[in-house]
Amino acid sequence: MLPNDSQRPDPDALLAQVQAQEKKAARGRLRIYFGASAGVGKTYAMLAAARKLLGDGQDLLVGVVETHGRQDTAAQLDGLPVLPLKAIEYRGKTLFEFDLDEALRRAPSLILMDELAHSNVAGSRHPKRWQDVEELLAAGIDVLSTVNVQHLESLNDVVGGITGVRVAETLPDTVFDRADEVVLVDIPADELLRRLKQGKVYQPQQAERASQHFFRKGNLIALRELALRRTADRVQDDVQAYRVEKSINPVWKTGAALLACVGPHAGGEHVIRSTARLASQLNAEWHALYVETPRLQRLPAGQRERILKTLKLAQDLGARTAVNPSADIAGAVVEYARNANISKVIVGRGRAGALARLWHTPPAARMASLAPDIDLIEVGLPPADAAPRRAAGEDAEAPRRPSRHWRYILAAGASLATALASVPLQPYLDLANIAMLSLLTVVLVAVRLGRGPAALASLVGVASFDFIFVPPRFSFAVGDFQYVITFGVMLAVGLITGHLTAGLRFQARVASHREARARALYEFSRELSGVLQTEQIFDITKSAIERAFRARATLLLPDDEGSLQTPNGGEPLDIGIAQWAFDHAQAAGTGTDTLPASPIFYLPLIAPMRTRGVLALLPLGGAQRGRWLLVPEQRQHLDTFAALAAIALERVHYIDVAQGALLQMESERLRNSLLAALSHDLRTPLTSLVGLAESLALSRPALSPAQLDMARSLQSETVRMSALVANLLDMARIESGQVRLNLQWQALEEVVGSALRASGPQLQQHAVQTQLAPDLPLVRYDAVLVERVLCNLLENAAKYTPPGSTITVAAGIHGQFLQVTVADDGPGLPPGREEAIFEKFTRGERESNKPGVGLGLAICRAIVEAHGGTIHAQPHTPGQGAAIVFSLPLGTPPAPPEIELDDANDFETGKPS
């Protein structure tokens, strides 16, 4: 006997599984020791396992372990190789963090990383420790780590509501779920409180405070329950993954998941609500399944609408909904339950009579026969639905639509016409061949008209064959008993053939619809893959959705402020509903719980980085329009279209950003090249002019007083022009990256004095004060460039302050930086331009007769940032003056050379060496 095709493993799934296993084999394994709170023994258990592995000869390393003063835990560290921590300076303090680079260099086979949710100090490579662990795992290093239940992101608010303490350090649940192994470390609440009193969890002062707040018995019991349930969920996922990997078909009753079967009757909502209450009592997940058979697909529109509303109710109550087309209800339900490892199926109690049960086995009985390992729970019908009734608007009791009658009339007419057409063939054909013609008609009717008309065609064909061809002819009497067997066989073969043909027709139609949806998605994604403009995405999305969903579609895109823009023409849209859907990233309008009275469906276009717009759909089809929005499969299909459109919009957005950045880079490069070229070309003649002006100014005996003033003015202007060209050249060199820092350990006082001397001509009409701290250390910097910074700042202060004002140069230690301030008591900075004045070609006064092109402060910022420092502007005193402050990192100066002992003795005794 051939194996069932439904039980054969999917080749694509097997290939994906093999590829995933290969990728996983090259990756390190993560084991998490999981507990309800601090003090349960997670770190102790991790260290105990590490000692055993070390004894077995494994190459391991202790990356980070927090003992919190616990002697038992610290004792477990003895004999284990420990990786030294890396010192990081932060806000004047030296903190120690895990040294990721050294761990990757040493590359042990296993490393211990305590407190996986820990936040690293600013300046580390990754902000979170779990990101360090991800890099270790990617390098093929196994990791042991610890996590408390309150650090899981999904439970953070739950734990905060229970304990009143909101934990700041959290861990994404995806990291916990991707762990290769989770070990639960658990002790009772009373035992943990006893350990707390004994000082085995915190120091005495901390323990007293913790026992009054976080470590209350009720809190610990609730946290323990959360940890046990979260571990159970994780183990359930492991069980399901193992069943899929090993192709295990029988249901393992390891979980409490429920499956509610949605039927066409009015009691379906009662089944859904009963299952939701039971799932809440068991704290279990649940599913809702509707199996659409060929007969159910031909239900009246009102009854199908009721089924879709029942599925929507299940989804609102927290169920995972699914619609599976199949001719076998029981088989489809059992297959779904086995695939999801669901051990309990909830069905409504049937109302069929004894005769109906003899003719048709109820689905529940067939489920029990197909899957004896699954528990079946029958839900009693509510009193309002306990007996069949004719209610107002009950579509099941309404007269059948006239559109269905013609199919039965056509089926009966086809069988009768086949019998009449076979009368002239009777002298040439046996009765068996004429019976085959009747069966052929039944098959054709089943293919074209469905199961019900095929059954009627089979009955009419048997009756016509008896009346016309079987002696005595033209009567329903049968002279030979053998013809009775012929009639029975004809009727059975006709009914079975019609049933099978109609089922295949239904399956073919379903497969055709799925293939059409897949083809539409393929064509849509292919068209979007090459677009480079938003207008193209708009047109392609609009036309594709209108073809696939019989609805008018419009894309609403936001402006730079996040407000949706109304398109020109098209359907009248409620921009308020669309804006709500955009802001909240939730669907709104018809078919949803938000403003369902609106005839338009608004679906946000959610991309990986942000929401890119809203898709507005106006379903077509009169009174029944929009009913397809309630079908889960159709809604998922629409969500896929929306996701593809959102990704395309995001891709086009980043293409525009990249093109703008490239254009800006090219503009900067061109400008720097022009600046460098002009500076080089102007520097030589300007140098000559400066020399000639100085020579002319020194020729006092040969010049009249007026000529001497002109010579001095010429000298001043040429010097200023030379400085301007030097600034242009320096800016071009800095932008092109051609400046190399000559870093040396040296005192700041010398550079300040040199800058004051170089800026003497500009400072002649100003008073200059220096306020340098007496204990300034040596700092590592480029003296020439830092002198240039000070000269530019002094010149800038002299330029924008009136004669006679005071300019102050101050320096002191602030944390890990040497801070230098150049302040004045002039008019101060223009409001709101504290940051803009450091941009290239930006001046403090937009329209001014003061010389300069706005490059001095830009050069200062470039030089300071090249040293690893910062620079900013601020008011000197409230309402008066301005101060430019820049900082240079301190570092650790080298130690002075040691004096030899003999030389030191000679120095002390005064002897020559």
PDB file of C-alpha atoms in Angstrom, residues 193-307:
ATOM      1  CA  LEU A 193      13.590  34.282  52.455  1.00  0.00           C
ATOM      2  CA  ARG A 194      15.608  32.171  54.869  1.00  0.00           C
ATOM      3  CA  ARG A 195      18.686  32.599  52.650  1.00  0.00           C
ATOM      4  CA  LEU A 196      18.012  36.343  52.577  1.00  0.00           C
ATOM      5  CA  LYS A 197      17.970  36.537  56.408  1.00  0.00           C
ATOM      6  CA  GLN A 198      21.206  34.538  56.585  1.00  0.00           C
ATOM      7  CA  GLY A 199      22.939  37.096  54.370  1.00  0.00           C
ATOM      8  CA  LYS A 200      23.426  34.673  51.481  1.00  0.00           C
ATOM      9  CA  VAL A 201      21.645  36.929  48.972  1.00  0.00           C
ATOM     10  CA  TYR A 202      22.590  40.523  49.884  1.00  0.00           C
ATOM     11  CA  GLN A 203      24.607  42.333  52.508  1.00  0.00           C
ATOM     12  CA  PRO A 204      22.711  42.942  55.792  1.00  0.00           C
ATOM     13  CA  GLN A 205      21.714  46.534  54.981  1.00  0.00           C
ATOM     14  CA  GLN A 206      20.515  45.614  51.491  1.00  0.00           C
ATOM     15  CA  ALA A 207      18.778  42.484  52.765  1.00  0.00           C
ATOM     16  CA  GLU A 208      16.722  44.455  55.287  1.00  0.00           C
ATOM     17  CA  ARG A 209      15.604  46.922  52.641  1.00  0.00           C
ATOM     18  CA  ALA A 210      14.871  44.171  50.094  1.00  0.00           C
ATOM     19  CA  SER A 211      12.745  42.143  52.542  1.00  0.00           C
ATOM     20  CA  GLN A 212      10.463  45.146  53.010  1.00  0.00           C
ATOM     21  CA  HIS A 213       9.959  45.819  49.298  1.00  0.00           C
ATOM     22  CA  PHE A 214      10.845  43.367  46.526  1.00  0.00           C
ATOM     23  CA  PHE A 215      11.437  40.227  48.601  1.00  0.00           C
ATOM     24  CA  ARG A 216       7.970  39.885  50.095  1.00  0.00           C
ATOM     25  CA  LYS A 217       6.618  36.353  50.134  1.00  0.00           C
ATOM     26  CA  GLY A 218       3.680  37.134  47.854  1.00  0.00           C
ATOM     27  CA  ASN A 219       5.998  38.721  45.303  1.00  0.00           C
ATOM     28  CA  LEU A 220       8.329  35.714  45.331  1.00  0.00           C
ATOM     29  CA  ILE A 221       5.457  33.243  44.871  1.00  0.00           C
ATOM     30  CA  ALA A 222       4.113  35.218  41.897  1.00  0.00           C
ATOM     31  CA  LEU A 223       7.577  35.511  40.336  1.00  0.00           C
ATOM     32  CA  ARG A 224       8.111  31.799  40.797  1.00  0.00           C
ATOM     33  CA  GLU A 225       4.849  31.058  38.977  1.00  0.00           C
ATOM     34  CA  LEU A 226       5.873  33.356  36.105  1.00  0.00           C
ATOM     35  CA  ALA A 227       9.272  31.664  35.832  1.00  0.00           C
ATOM     36  CA  LEU A 228       7.732  28.177  35.837  1.00  0.00           C
ATOM     37  CA  ARG A 229       5.158  29.107  33.197  1.00  0.00           C
ATOM     38  CA  ARG A 230       7.733  30.842  30.987  1.00  0.00           C
ATOM     39  CA  THR A 231       9.999  27.808  31.214  1.00  0.00           C
ATOM     40  CA  ALA A 232       7.060  25.545  30.370  1.00  0.00           C
ATOM     41  CA  ASP A 233       6.297  27.635  27.287  1.00  0.00           C
ATOM     42  CA  ARG A 234       9.927  27.374  26.228  1.00  0.00           C
ATOM     43  CA  VAL A 235       9.954  23.590  26.745  1.00  0.00           C
ATOM     44  CA  GLN A 236       6.699  23.305  24.790  1.00  0.00           C
ATOM     45  CA  ASP A 237       8.362  25.039  21.830  1.00  0.00           C
ATOM     46  CA  ASP A 238      11.287  22.613  22.121  1.00  0.00           C
ATOM     47  CA  VAL A 239       8.889  19.650  22.093  1.00  0.00           C
ATOM     48  CA  GLN A 240       7.096  20.972  19.016  1.00  0.00           C
ATOM     49  CA  ALA A 241      10.392  21.575  17.206  1.00  0.00           C
ATOM     50  CA  TYR A 242      11.527  18.039  18.025  1.00  0.00           C
ATOM     51  CA  ARG A 243       8.252  16.566  16.729  1.00  0.00           C
ATOM     52  CA  VAL A 244       8.632  18.482  13.472  1.00  0.00           C
ATOM     53  CA  GLU A 245      12.281  17.489  13.137  1.00  0.00           C
ATOM     54  CA  LYS A 246      11.545  13.794  13.725  1.00  0.00           C
ATOM     55  CA  SER A 247       8.259  13.830  11.717  1.00  0.00           C
ATOM     56  CA  ILE A 248       6.322  12.508  14.727  1.00  0.00           C
ATOM     57  CA  ASN A 249       2.633  12.302  13.888  1.00  0.00           C
ATOM     58  CA  PRO A 250       0.839  11.247  17.131  1.00  0.00           C
ATOM     59  CA  VAL A 251      -0.147  14.044  19.508  1.00  0.00           C
ATOM     60  CA  TRP A 252       1.942  14.340  22.681  1.00  0.00           C
ATOM     61  CA  LYS A 253      -0.235  15.575  25.529  1.00  0.00           C
ATOM     62  CA  THR A 254       2.458  17.786  26.985  1.00  0.00           C
ATOM     63  CA  GLY A 255       0.540  21.059  26.648  1.00  0.00           C
ATOM     64  CA  ALA A 256      -2.969  22.328  27.280  1.00  0.00           C
ATOM     65  CA  ALA A 257      -3.653  23.953  23.887  1.00  0.00           C
ATOM     66  CA  LEU A 258      -7.265  23.888  22.709  1.00  0.00           C
ATOM     67  CA  LEU A 259      -8.784  23.750  19.228  1.00  0.00           C
ATOM     68  CA  ALA A 260     -12.307  25.108  18.681  1.00  0.00           C
ATOM     69  CA  CYS A 261     -14.134  23.835  15.605  1.00  0.00           C
ATOM     70  CA  VAL A 262     -16.249  26.515  13.940  1.00  0.00           C
ATOM     71  CA  GLY A 263     -19.298  25.181  12.127  1.00  0.00           C
ATOM     72  CA  PRO A 264     -22.021  26.726   9.959  1.00  0.00           C
ATOM     73  CA  HIS A 265     -24.704  26.583  12.652  1.00  0.00           C
ATOM     74  CA  ALA A 266     -25.759  29.395  14.959  1.00  0.00           C
ATOM     75  CA  GLY A 267     -24.109  27.715  17.957  1.00  0.00           C
ATOM     76  CA  GLY A 268     -20.613  28.483  16.655  1.00  0.00           C
ATOM     77  CA  GLU A 269     -20.291  31.644  18.768  1.00  0.00           C
ATOM     78  CA  HIS A 270     -21.228  29.639  21.857  1.00  0.00           C
ATOM     79  CA  VAL A 271     -18.427  27.149  21.073  1.00  0.00           C
ATOM     80  CA  ILE A 272     -15.944  30.000  20.662  1.00  0.00           C
ATOM     81  CA  ARG A 273     -16.909  31.686  23.933  1.00  0.00           C
ATOM     82  CA  SER A 274     -16.863  28.394  25.820  1.00  0.00           C
ATOM     83  CA  THR A 275     -13.393  27.586  24.474  1.00  0.00           C
ATOM     84  CA  ALA A 276     -12.132  31.075  25.369  1.00  0.00           C
ATOM     85  CA  ARG A 277     -13.357  30.651  28.961  1.00  0.00           C
ATOM     86  CA  LEU A 278     -11.773  27.201  29.208  1.00  0.00           C
ATOM     87  CA  ALA A 279      -8.482  28.465  27.792  1.00  0.00           C
ATOM     88  CA  SER A 280      -8.510  31.312  30.313  1.00  0.00           C
ATOM     89  CA  GLN A 281      -9.084  28.869  33.170  1.00  0.00           C
ATOM     90  CA  LEU A 282      -6.242  26.635  31.954  1.00  0.00           C
ATOM     91  CA  ASN A 283      -4.060  29.621  31.024  1.00  0.00           C
ATOM     92  CA  ALA A 284      -3.506  27.901  27.673  1.00  0.00           C
ATOM     93  CA  GLU A 285      -3.316  29.090  24.087  1.00  0.00           C
ATOM     94  CA  TRP A 286      -6.149  28.129  21.759  1.00  0.00           C
ATOM     95  CA  HIS A 287      -6.952  27.944  18.071  1.00  0.00           C
ATOM     96  CA  ALA A 288     -10.143  28.285  16.038  1.00  0.00           C
ATOM     97  CA  LEU A 289     -10.488  26.292  12.815  1.00  0.00           C
ATOM     98  CA  TYR A 290     -13.144  26.435  10.113  1.00  0.00           C
ATOM     99  CA  VAL A 291     -13.068  23.678   7.500  1.00  0.00           C
ATOM    100  CA  GLU A 292     -14.728  24.772   4.266  1.00  0.00           C
ATOM    101  CA  THR A 293     -16.171  21.859   2.331  1.00  0.00           C
ATOM    102  CA  PRO A 294     -17.760  22.099  -1.126  1.00  0.00           C
ATOM    103  CA  ARG A 295     -21.210  22.059   0.498  1.00  0.00           C
ATOM    104  CA  LEU A 296     -20.308  24.826   2.958  1.00  0.00           C
ATOM    105  CA  GLN A 297     -18.870  26.918   0.160  1.00  0.00           C
ATOM    106  CA  ARG A 298     -22.324  27.029  -1.411  1.00  0.00           C
ATOM    107  CA  LEU A 299     -24.024  28.313   1.738  1.00  0.00           C
ATOM    108  CA  PRO A 300     -26.140  31.454   1.459  1.00  0.00           C
ATOM    109  CA  ALA A 301     -24.285  34.735   1.832  1.00  0.00           C
ATOM    110  CA  GLY A 302     -25.864  35.518   5.213  1.00  0.00           C
ATOM    111  CA  GLN A 303     -24.780  32.224   6.714  1.00  0.00           C
ATOM    112  CA  ARG A 304     -21.226  32.622   5.382  1.00  0.00           C
ATOM    113  CA  GLU A 305     -21.211  36.112   6.870  1.00  0.00           C
ATOM    114  CA  ARG A 306     -22.092  34.591  10.255  1.00  0.00           C
ATOM    115  CA  ILE A 307     -19.186  32.130   9.994  1.00  0.00           C
TER     116      ILE A 307
END
